Coordinates of C-alpha atoms in Angstrom, one line a residue:
X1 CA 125.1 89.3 97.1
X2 CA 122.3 87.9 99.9
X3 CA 124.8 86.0 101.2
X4 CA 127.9 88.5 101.5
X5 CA 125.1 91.0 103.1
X6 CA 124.3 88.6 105.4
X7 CA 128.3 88.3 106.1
X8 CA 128.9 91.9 107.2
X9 CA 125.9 91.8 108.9
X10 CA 126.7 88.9 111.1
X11 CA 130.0 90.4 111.1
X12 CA 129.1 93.8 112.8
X13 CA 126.5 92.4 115.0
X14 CA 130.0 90.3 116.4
X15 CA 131.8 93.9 117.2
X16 CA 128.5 95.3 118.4
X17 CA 128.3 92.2 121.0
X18 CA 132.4 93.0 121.4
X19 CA 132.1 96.3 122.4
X20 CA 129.0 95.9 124.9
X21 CA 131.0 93.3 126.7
X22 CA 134.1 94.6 127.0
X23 CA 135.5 95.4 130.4
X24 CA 136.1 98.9 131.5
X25 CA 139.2 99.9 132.8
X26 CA 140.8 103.0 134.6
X27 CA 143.6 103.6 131.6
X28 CA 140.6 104.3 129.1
X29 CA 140.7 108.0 131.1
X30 CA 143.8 109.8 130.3
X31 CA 146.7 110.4 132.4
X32 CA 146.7 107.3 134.9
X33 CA 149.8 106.8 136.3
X34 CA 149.0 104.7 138.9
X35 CA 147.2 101.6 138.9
X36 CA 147.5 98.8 141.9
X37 CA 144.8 96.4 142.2
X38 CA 145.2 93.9 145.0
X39 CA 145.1 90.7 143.0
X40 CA 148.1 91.8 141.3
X41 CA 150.7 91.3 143.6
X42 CA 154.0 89.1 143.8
X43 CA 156.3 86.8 146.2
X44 CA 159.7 88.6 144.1
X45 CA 161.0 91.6 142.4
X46 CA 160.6 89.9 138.7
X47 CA 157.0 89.5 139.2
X48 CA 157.0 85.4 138.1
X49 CA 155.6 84.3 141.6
X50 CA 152.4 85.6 142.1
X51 CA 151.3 86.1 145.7
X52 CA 149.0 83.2 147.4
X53 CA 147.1 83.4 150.7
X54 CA 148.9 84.4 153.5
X55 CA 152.1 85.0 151.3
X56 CA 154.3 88.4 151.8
X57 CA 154.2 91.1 148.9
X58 CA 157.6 92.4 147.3
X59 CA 155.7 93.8 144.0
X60 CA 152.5 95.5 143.8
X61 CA 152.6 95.8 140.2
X62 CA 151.8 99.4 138.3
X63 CA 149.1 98.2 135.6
X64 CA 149.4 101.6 133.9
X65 CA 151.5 100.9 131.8
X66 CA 154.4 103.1 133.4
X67 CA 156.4 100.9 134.8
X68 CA 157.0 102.3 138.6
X69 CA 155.8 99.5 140.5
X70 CA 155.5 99.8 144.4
X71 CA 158.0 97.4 146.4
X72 CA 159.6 96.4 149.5
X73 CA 162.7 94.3 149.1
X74 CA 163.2 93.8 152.7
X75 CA 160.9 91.0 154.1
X76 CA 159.9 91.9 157.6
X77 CA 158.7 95.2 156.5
X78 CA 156.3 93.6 153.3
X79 CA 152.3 93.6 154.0
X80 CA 150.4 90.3 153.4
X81 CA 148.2 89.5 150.5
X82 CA 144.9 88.3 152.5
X83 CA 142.3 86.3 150.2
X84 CA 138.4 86.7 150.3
X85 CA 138.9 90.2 152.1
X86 CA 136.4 92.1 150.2
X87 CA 133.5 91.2 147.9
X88 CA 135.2 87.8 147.6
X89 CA 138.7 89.6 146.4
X90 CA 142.1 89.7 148.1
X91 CA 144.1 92.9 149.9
X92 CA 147.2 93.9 150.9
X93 CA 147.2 93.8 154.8
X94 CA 149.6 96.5 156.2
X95 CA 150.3 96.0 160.2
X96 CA 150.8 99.2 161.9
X97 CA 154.5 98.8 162.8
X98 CA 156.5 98.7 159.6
X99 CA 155.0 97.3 156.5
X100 CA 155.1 99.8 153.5
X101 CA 155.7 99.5 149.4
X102 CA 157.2 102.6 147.5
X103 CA 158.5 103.1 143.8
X104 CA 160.8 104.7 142.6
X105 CA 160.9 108.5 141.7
X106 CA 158.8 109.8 139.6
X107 CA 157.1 112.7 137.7
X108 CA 153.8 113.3 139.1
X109 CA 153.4 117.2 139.9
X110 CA 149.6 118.6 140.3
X111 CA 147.3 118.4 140.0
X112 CA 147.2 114.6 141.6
X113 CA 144.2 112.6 141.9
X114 CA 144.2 109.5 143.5
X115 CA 141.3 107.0 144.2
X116 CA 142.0 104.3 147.2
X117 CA 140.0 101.5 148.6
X118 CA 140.6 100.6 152.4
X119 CA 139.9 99.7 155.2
X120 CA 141.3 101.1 158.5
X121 CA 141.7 99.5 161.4
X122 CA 143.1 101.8 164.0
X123 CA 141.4 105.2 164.5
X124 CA 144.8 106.9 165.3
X125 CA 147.7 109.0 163.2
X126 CA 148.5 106.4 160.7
X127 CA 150.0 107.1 156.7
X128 CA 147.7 105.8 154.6
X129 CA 150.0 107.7 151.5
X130 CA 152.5 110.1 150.9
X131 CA 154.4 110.9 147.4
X132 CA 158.0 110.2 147.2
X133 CA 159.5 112.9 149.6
X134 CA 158.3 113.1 153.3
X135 CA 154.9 115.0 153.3
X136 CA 154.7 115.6 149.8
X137 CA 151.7 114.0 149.6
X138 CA 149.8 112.6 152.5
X139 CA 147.1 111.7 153.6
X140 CA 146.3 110.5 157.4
X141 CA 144.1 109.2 159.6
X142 CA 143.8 111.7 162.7
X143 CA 142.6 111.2 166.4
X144 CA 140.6 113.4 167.4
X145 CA 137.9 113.0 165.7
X146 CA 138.6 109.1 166.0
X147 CA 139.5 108.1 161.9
X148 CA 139.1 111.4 160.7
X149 CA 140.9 111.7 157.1
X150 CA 143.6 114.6 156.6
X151 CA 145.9 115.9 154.3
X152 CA 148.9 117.9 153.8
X153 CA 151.4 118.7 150.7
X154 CA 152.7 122.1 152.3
X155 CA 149.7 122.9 154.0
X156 CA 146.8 120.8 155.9
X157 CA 143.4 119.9 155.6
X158 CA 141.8 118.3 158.9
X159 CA 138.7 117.5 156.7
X160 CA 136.7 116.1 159.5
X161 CA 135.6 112.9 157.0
X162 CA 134.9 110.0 159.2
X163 CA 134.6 106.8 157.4
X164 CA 134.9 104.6 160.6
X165 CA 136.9 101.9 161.5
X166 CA 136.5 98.2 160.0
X167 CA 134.7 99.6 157.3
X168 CA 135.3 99.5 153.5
X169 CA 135.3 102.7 151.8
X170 CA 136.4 104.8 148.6
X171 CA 139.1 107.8 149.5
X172 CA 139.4 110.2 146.4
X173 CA 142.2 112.2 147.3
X174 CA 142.7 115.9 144.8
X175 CA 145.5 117.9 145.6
X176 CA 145.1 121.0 143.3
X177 CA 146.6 123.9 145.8
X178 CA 143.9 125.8 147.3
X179 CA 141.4 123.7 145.5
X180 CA 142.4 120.3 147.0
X181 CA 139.8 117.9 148.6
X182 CA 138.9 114.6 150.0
X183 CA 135.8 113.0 149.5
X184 CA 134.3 109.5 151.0
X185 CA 132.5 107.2 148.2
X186 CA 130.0 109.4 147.0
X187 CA 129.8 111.8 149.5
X188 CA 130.1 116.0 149.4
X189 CA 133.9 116.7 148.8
X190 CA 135.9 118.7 151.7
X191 CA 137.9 121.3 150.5
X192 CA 141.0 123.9 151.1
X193 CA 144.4 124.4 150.8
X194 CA 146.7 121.3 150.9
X195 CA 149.4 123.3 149.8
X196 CA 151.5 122.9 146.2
X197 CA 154.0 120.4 146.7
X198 CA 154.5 117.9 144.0
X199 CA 153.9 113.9 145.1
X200 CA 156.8 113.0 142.6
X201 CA 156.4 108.8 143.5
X202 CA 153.9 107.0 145.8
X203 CA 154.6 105.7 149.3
X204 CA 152.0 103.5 150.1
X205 CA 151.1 102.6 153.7
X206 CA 153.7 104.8 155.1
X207 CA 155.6 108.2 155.5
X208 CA 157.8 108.8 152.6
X209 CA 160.9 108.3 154.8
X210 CA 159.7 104.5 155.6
X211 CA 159.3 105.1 159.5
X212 CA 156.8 107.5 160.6
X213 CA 153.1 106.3 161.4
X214 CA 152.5 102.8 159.5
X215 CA 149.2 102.2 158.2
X216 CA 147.2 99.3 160.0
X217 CA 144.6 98.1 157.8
X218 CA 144.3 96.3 154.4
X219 CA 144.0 98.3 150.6
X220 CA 142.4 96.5 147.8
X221 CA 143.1 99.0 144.7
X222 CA 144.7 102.7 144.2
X223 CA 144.1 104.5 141.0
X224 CA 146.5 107.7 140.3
X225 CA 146.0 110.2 137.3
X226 CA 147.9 113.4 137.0
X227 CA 144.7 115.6 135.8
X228 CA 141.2 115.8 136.9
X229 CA 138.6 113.9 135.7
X230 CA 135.5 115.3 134.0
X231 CA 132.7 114.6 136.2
X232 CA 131.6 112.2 133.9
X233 CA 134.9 110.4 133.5
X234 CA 134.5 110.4 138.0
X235 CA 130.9 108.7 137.8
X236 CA 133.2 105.7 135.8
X237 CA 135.9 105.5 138.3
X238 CA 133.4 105.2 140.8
X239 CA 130.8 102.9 139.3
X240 CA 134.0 100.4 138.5
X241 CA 135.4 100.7 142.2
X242 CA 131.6 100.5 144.0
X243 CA 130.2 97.4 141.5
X244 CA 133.9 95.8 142.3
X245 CA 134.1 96.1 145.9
X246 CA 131.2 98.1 147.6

């Protein structure tokens, strides 16, 4: 009897150990539909050639589980996966004339929460998003005020954020209708009407239609969900995305 005490108790002390170690990940909050991480990236469509230094992306791959991955089947238009860009870890490195990845359609209606970590390198009107259809979800850098962040899904926000240029930072993007917002890392959230248009896909880098205002900088992970997280479920977005690249 000692001995098969002694068993279970070993036993649960193993899970206890299990479940302090194990790794936190943005699909433990429901409703993620989006999940890119910059390590996760490949040289083809069938994802079996993962991408190397200096290599050009075809597949960001969607680790939510949703299939939906962001591509770019034509080659002069793919960004580069950069090594040891951030915190030791590689990004996608978009170059202001005509890099962008997109999925397919699909559903993803407000509200739309999205989480992005970049780095911007030109201050001027640049995409760093949209949804599937042109404006249906975008978000911009504006000039003037050099960098400042805006956003527009039937209506626009000039929000005035200025995370500057050459610097790493967390974008949370909400649009909720009159209740959207933009906030920088852990900052105070700006907010107003962005307007009620439905995102419906992601466009990342770019305009929706593939041509207006490319993106010059570098992303290292976006995280979408289709509700709002709880304040508390917002603390563990943030604590992964600041102890992994900030």
């Amino acid at each position: 009897m000692k001995s098969l005490m002694q068993g279970r108790r070993h036993l649960l002390l193993l899970n206890l150990g299990s479940l302090a170690t194990a790794e936190w990940l943005p699909t433990d909050i429901g409703g993620c539909v989006l999940w890119l991480r910059s390590d996760l990236a490949y040289q083809d469509a069938a994802k079996t050639v993962p991408c190397v230094a200096d290599s050009l992306i075809w597949t960001g791959e969607n680790k939510s589980g949703l299939g939906h991955d962001v591509v770019q089947a034509t080659e002069a238009k793919r960004p580069i996966y950069l090594t040891n860009q951030v915190n030791g870890l590689p990004a996608w490195d978009f170059d202001t004339t005509d890099d962008y990845l997109k999925a397919v359609a699909f559903t993803w209606n407000q509200p739309e929460v999205i989480y992005l970590v970049l780095k911007s390198d030109l201050g001027y009107v640049r995409r760093i998003m949209d949804g599937n259809g042109n404006d249906s979800g975008t978000v911009y850098t504006w000039n003037p005020p050099i960098n400042s962040i805006s956003m527009y899904a039937g209506s626009g926000i000039d929000t005035g954020l200025q995370p500057g240029v050459n610097t790493w930072f967390i974008l949370r993007i909400i649009f909720n209708g009159a209740n959207s917002s933009a906030r920088v890392n852990n900052g105070t959230p700006v907010t107003g009407d962005a307007g009620t248009s439905n995102m419906g896909g992601f466009t990342l880098g770019m305009r929706a239609d593939g041509i207006t205002q490319p993106f010059d900088g570098q992303f290292a992970e976006v995280i979408g969900y289709n509700a709002i997280p709880s304040d508390a479920n917002d603390t563990l977005i943030m604590d992964y995305l600041t102890g992994r690249y900030l």
